[in-house]
């Protein structure tokens, strides 16, 4: 808003009146009161032991849990991304059986709650007490006890990874379809096979569109891992819950866990913004040629 | 010498729309064959059939000594595999109206891409020959630029260099200057003139009648998916044998005059 005075016809200075936005001030005051009151009742609440929060913040089992959470998040995200790219390629395949199976996969994993999938994988031993990998009609192969393989950790990784793959496949598919069709023609005209065109021309461009959203996937994965506590995955949430089940300091340990989740999310958000700066600006320009995806992307970026 | 392209009665349709209704067309080695015709007459479709990007549904289309899409073995025609299509297309260069450069690669990478990934040449060698090809189209100093940093005319010249890098036996041009601002048309035509002078066999869909008269050995008029008539460019322009040809030529020429 202008604060410099105007100059009148005879050179006198005419000041500008400051407008007061009473509505805005009132809204801010109400908001501060509400938030302040909420913080106050938490902080001074005699039933909340802040000393216990401080004590458990760096408890060994909490710190161990954090590592497991990060491990599960990273592994499940990597599994989800790789499988997601594979599913997207199958989905776009001209072979109706392959693309049908990919559609079925995506529908199944998006259609069932991730909690159900976690419990399913954890209890796989009910269906298959032994996991056998062998060459059909021979005796050559290996065999595992399902209960030994399907620990909370592997169940978590599989459940979360397979689930992410189903969501991610749709992102990748959009990325692949956003690459200008003319480049595909040019690739074929130069004598590339469909597989080579996908690897050399389409995927490198599609991945640049896909990389920024992977940051979001990872951030949401960090928090989704808390579901793992139903299968005792020894992650942050599992360990926190085991501690509070023993000592009944439920709120204190939930606060401890939340503080750590918030820190992890903040770090991941920072890394994501760097990733986006690296790839994001290029992505829109790269996929030129006016595909629907490219236009949507450029609108979203604007 | 046997023709490089020999089409007899080629038919093609997209679903129910018949696009090519029996095209007869031939290109001799070293010939520059220009094609004109109204929008939607099937010129692009025909070019795409010639390098196997679209399947022919009837008639015979022989290109570089092969029936496109099929090999004759033991008295039967067997359809090509994707690999066989790929190795056939290697021998034919194609230049598109919209350039279709690979957007994530520099000009140099665009030109070196197929020699590395299709022919399996060592990267260093491919880059060196790619540089020679860029030099030939006058873009050596722009080698490191991405497509979006180049003008339309420069992009189209990169696209030509990219096709030349595969040492094609036949070059197909689909309206290579139609998407360009008028002042950029000449730099592309200049490169094409050079190619023609070097004896390259070329099929050029274009509305640049002056170019066809100057460089073309033959001019063919397409309409409604058939060849209406064909002859030496100067003769066809001076005395078209059909009323449709005359009408089309005069509309193109008057548009040129207005633009020029
Ligand atoms: N992929 C497609 N699917 C369906 N119909 C198509 C497709 N491509 C082209 N056609 C139709 O085929 C006909 C011939 O198109 P083509 O592009 O070969 O014409 P053209 O002579 O190159 O025209 P222009 O001068 O506009 O480039 C047109 O009627 C067009 O609508
Ligand atoms: Mg066309």
PDB file of N, CA and C in Angstrom, chain B residues 107 111 130-142 153-164 171 187-188 190-192 195:
ATOM      1  N   UNK B 107      21.608 -31.073 -29.250  1.00  0.00           N
ATOM      2  CA  UNK B 107      21.628 -31.309 -30.690  1.00  0.00           C
ATOM      3  C   UNK B 107      22.586 -32.449 -31.021  1.00  0.00           C
ATOM      4  N   UNK B 111      21.805 -36.306 -32.660  1.00  0.00           N
ATOM      5  CA  UNK B 111      22.387 -36.854 -33.884  1.00  0.00           C
ATOM      6  C   UNK B 111      23.144 -38.152 -33.592  1.00  0.00           C
ATOM      7  N   UNK B 130      28.777 -37.339 -35.578  1.00  0.00           N
ATOM      8  CA  UNK B 130      27.624 -36.463 -35.372  1.00  0.00           C
ATOM      9  C   UNK B 130      28.040 -35.003 -35.564  1.00  0.00           C
ATOM     10  N   UNK B 131      29.216 -34.671 -35.067  1.00  0.00           N
ATOM     11  CA  UNK B 131      29.729 -33.305 -35.216  1.00  0.00           C
ATOM     12  C   UNK B 131      29.904 -32.970 -36.699  1.00  0.00           C
ATOM     13  N   UNK B 132      30.412 -33.928 -37.472  1.00  0.00           N
ATOM     14  CA  UNK B 132      30.561 -33.694 -38.916  1.00  0.00           C
ATOM     15  C   UNK B 132      29.207 -33.407 -39.559  1.00  0.00           C
ATOM     16  N   UNK B 133      28.184 -34.178 -39.134  1.00  0.00           N
ATOM     17  CA  UNK B 133      26.863 -33.975 -39.734  1.00  0.00           C
ATOM     18  C   UNK B 133      26.294 -32.622 -39.335  1.00  0.00           C
ATOM     19  N   UNK B 134      26.510 -32.216 -38.088  1.00  0.00           N
ATOM     20  CA  UNK B 134      26.033 -30.893 -37.665  1.00  0.00           C
ATOM     21  C   UNK B 134      26.749 -29.799 -38.454  1.00  0.00           C
ATOM     22  N   UNK B 135      28.025 -30.037 -38.703  1.00  0.00           N
ATOM     23  CA  UNK B 135      28.800 -29.089 -39.509  1.00  0.00           C
ATOM     24  C   UNK B 135      28.176 -28.950 -40.891  1.00  0.00           C
ATOM     25  N   UNK B 136      27.795 -30.095 -41.442  1.00  0.00           N
ATOM     26  CA  UNK B 136      27.224 -30.109 -42.780  1.00  0.00           C
ATOM     27  C   UNK B 136      25.945 -29.285 -42.878  1.00  0.00           C
ATOM     28  N   UNK B 137      25.138 -29.291 -41.802  1.00  0.00           N
ATOM     29  CA  UNK B 137      23.914 -28.486 -41.824  1.00  0.00           C
ATOM     30  C   UNK B 137      24.148 -27.110 -41.196  1.00  0.00           C
ATOM     31  N   UNK B 138      25.409 -26.797 -40.923  1.00  0.00           N
ATOM     32  CA  UNK B 138      25.766 -25.456 -40.470  1.00  0.00           C
ATOM     33  C   UNK B 138      25.445 -25.171 -39.018  1.00  0.00           C
ATOM     34  N   UNK B 139      25.490 -26.196 -38.155  1.00  0.00           N
ATOM     35  CA  UNK B 139      25.096 -25.984 -36.758  1.00  0.00           C
ATOM     36  C   UNK B 139      26.162 -26.423 -35.761  1.00  0.00           C
ATOM     37  N   UNK B 140      27.416 -26.519 -36.217  1.00  0.00           N
ATOM     38  CA  UNK B 140      28.463 -27.031 -35.324  1.00  0.00           C
ATOM     39  C   UNK B 140      28.519 -26.237 -34.018  1.00  0.00           C
ATOM     40  N   UNK B 141      28.328 -24.915 -34.101  1.00  0.00           N
ATOM     41  CA  UNK B 141      28.486 -24.116 -32.869  1.00  0.00           C
ATOM     42  C   UNK B 141      27.262 -24.212 -31.953  1.00  0.00           C
ATOM     43  N   UNK B 142      26.193 -24.889 -32.418  1.00  0.00           N
ATOM     44  CA  UNK B 142      25.007 -25.049 -31.565  1.00  0.00           C
ATOM     45  C   UNK B 142      24.899 -26.468 -31.016  1.00  0.00           C
ATOM     46  N   UNK B 153      13.997 -23.423 -37.639  1.00  0.00           N
ATOM     47  CA  UNK B 153      14.851 -23.796 -38.765  1.00  0.00           C
ATOM     48  C   UNK B 153      16.069 -24.592 -38.307  1.00  0.00           C
ATOM     49  N   UNK B 154      16.631 -24.170 -37.160  1.00  0.00           N
ATOM     50  CA  UNK B 154      17.791 -24.900 -36.626  1.00  0.00           C
ATOM     51  C   UNK B 154      17.372 -26.293 -36.175  1.00  0.00           C
ATOM     52  N   UNK B 155      16.200 -26.382 -35.534  1.00  0.00           N
ATOM     53  CA  UNK B 155      15.726 -27.702 -35.090  1.00  0.00           C
ATOM     54  C   UNK B 155      15.557 -28.631 -36.281  1.00  0.00           C
ATOM     55  N   UNK B 156      14.982 -28.095 -37.374  1.00  0.00           N
ATOM     56  CA  UNK B 156      14.746 -28.957 -38.522  1.00  0.00           C
ATOM     57  C   UNK B 156      16.074 -29.399 -39.139  1.00  0.00           C
ATOM     58  N   UNK B 157      17.081 -28.522 -39.102  1.00  0.00           N
ATOM     59  CA  UNK B 157      18.383 -28.930 -39.644  1.00  0.00           C
ATOM     60  C   UNK B 157      19.034 -30.000 -38.765  1.00  0.00           C
ATOM     61  N   UNK B 158      18.839 -29.883 -37.442  1.00  0.00           N
ATOM     62  CA  UNK B 158      19.328 -30.953 -36.555  1.00  0.00           C
ATOM     63  C   UNK B 158      18.623 -32.260 -36.911  1.00  0.00           C
ATOM     64  N   UNK B 159      17.313 -32.164 -37.147  1.00  0.00           N
ATOM     65  CA  UNK B 159      16.548 -33.375 -37.474  1.00  0.00           C
ATOM     66  C   UNK B 159      17.080 -34.014 -38.762  1.00  0.00           C
ATOM     67  N   UNK B 160      17.463 -33.182 -39.722  1.00  0.00           N
ATOM     68  CA  UNK B 160      18.017 -33.728 -40.967  1.00  0.00           C
ATOM     69  C   UNK B 160      19.370 -34.386 -40.678  1.00  0.00           C
ATOM     70  N   UNK B 161      20.201 -33.712 -39.874  1.00  0.00           N
ATOM     71  CA  UNK B 161      21.501 -34.294 -39.522  1.00  0.00           C
ATOM     72  C   UNK B 161      21.312 -35.618 -38.791  1.00  0.00           C
ATOM     73  N   UNK B 162      20.300 -35.670 -37.927  1.00  0.00           N
ATOM     74  CA  UNK B 162      20.036 -36.897 -37.177  1.00  0.00           C
ATOM     75  C   UNK B 162      19.701 -38.046 -38.128  1.00  0.00           C
ATOM     76  N   UNK B 163      18.889 -37.746 -39.157  1.00  0.00           N
ATOM     77  CA  UNK B 163      18.543 -38.795 -40.123  1.00  0.00           C
ATOM     78  C   UNK B 163      19.775 -39.182 -40.942  1.00  0.00           C
ATOM     79  N   UNK B 164      20.578 -38.195 -41.322  1.00  0.00           N
ATOM     80  CA  UNK B 164      21.755 -38.492 -42.156  1.00  0.00           C
ATOM     81  C   UNK B 164      22.782 -39.347 -41.410  1.00  0.00           C
ATOM     82  N   UNK B 171      15.622 -40.789 -48.268  1.00  0.00           N
ATOM     83  CA  UNK B 171      15.174 -39.801 -47.272  1.00  0.00           C
ATOM     84  C   UNK B 171      13.744 -39.401 -47.572  1.00  0.00           C
ATOM     85  N   UNK B 187      16.854 -21.655 -45.086  1.00  0.00           N
ATOM     86  CA  UNK B 187      18.019 -22.348 -44.531  1.00  0.00           C
ATOM     87  C   UNK B 187      17.811 -23.858 -44.567  1.00  0.00           C
ATOM     88  N   UNK B 188      16.561 -24.303 -44.422  1.00  0.00           N
ATOM     89  CA  UNK B 188      16.283 -25.743 -44.468  1.00  0.00           C
ATOM     90  C   UNK B 188      16.322 -26.234 -45.919  1.00  0.00           C
ATOM     91  N   UNK B 190      17.981 -25.016 -48.259  1.00  0.00           N
ATOM     92  CA  UNK B 190      19.375 -24.986 -48.697  1.00  0.00           C
ATOM     93  C   UNK B 190      20.071 -26.321 -48.386  1.00  0.00           C
ATOM     94  N   UNK B 191      19.825 -26.820 -47.160  1.00  0.00           N
ATOM     95  CA  UNK B 191      20.403 -28.104 -46.768  1.00  0.00           C
ATOM     96  C   UNK B 191      19.875 -29.214 -47.690  1.00  0.00           C
ATOM     97  N   UNK B 192      18.577 -29.145 -48.003  1.00  0.00           N
ATOM     98  CA  UNK B 192      17.979 -30.184 -48.846  1.00  0.00           C
ATOM     99  C   UNK B 192      18.522 -30.119 -50.273  1.00  0.00           C
ATOM    100  N   UNK B 195      21.749 -31.905 -50.273  1.00  0.00           N
ATOM    101  CA  UNK B 195      21.561 -33.361 -50.257  1.00  0.00           C
ATOM    102  C   UNK B 195      21.237 -33.873 -51.654  1.00  0.00           C
TER     103      UNK B 195
END
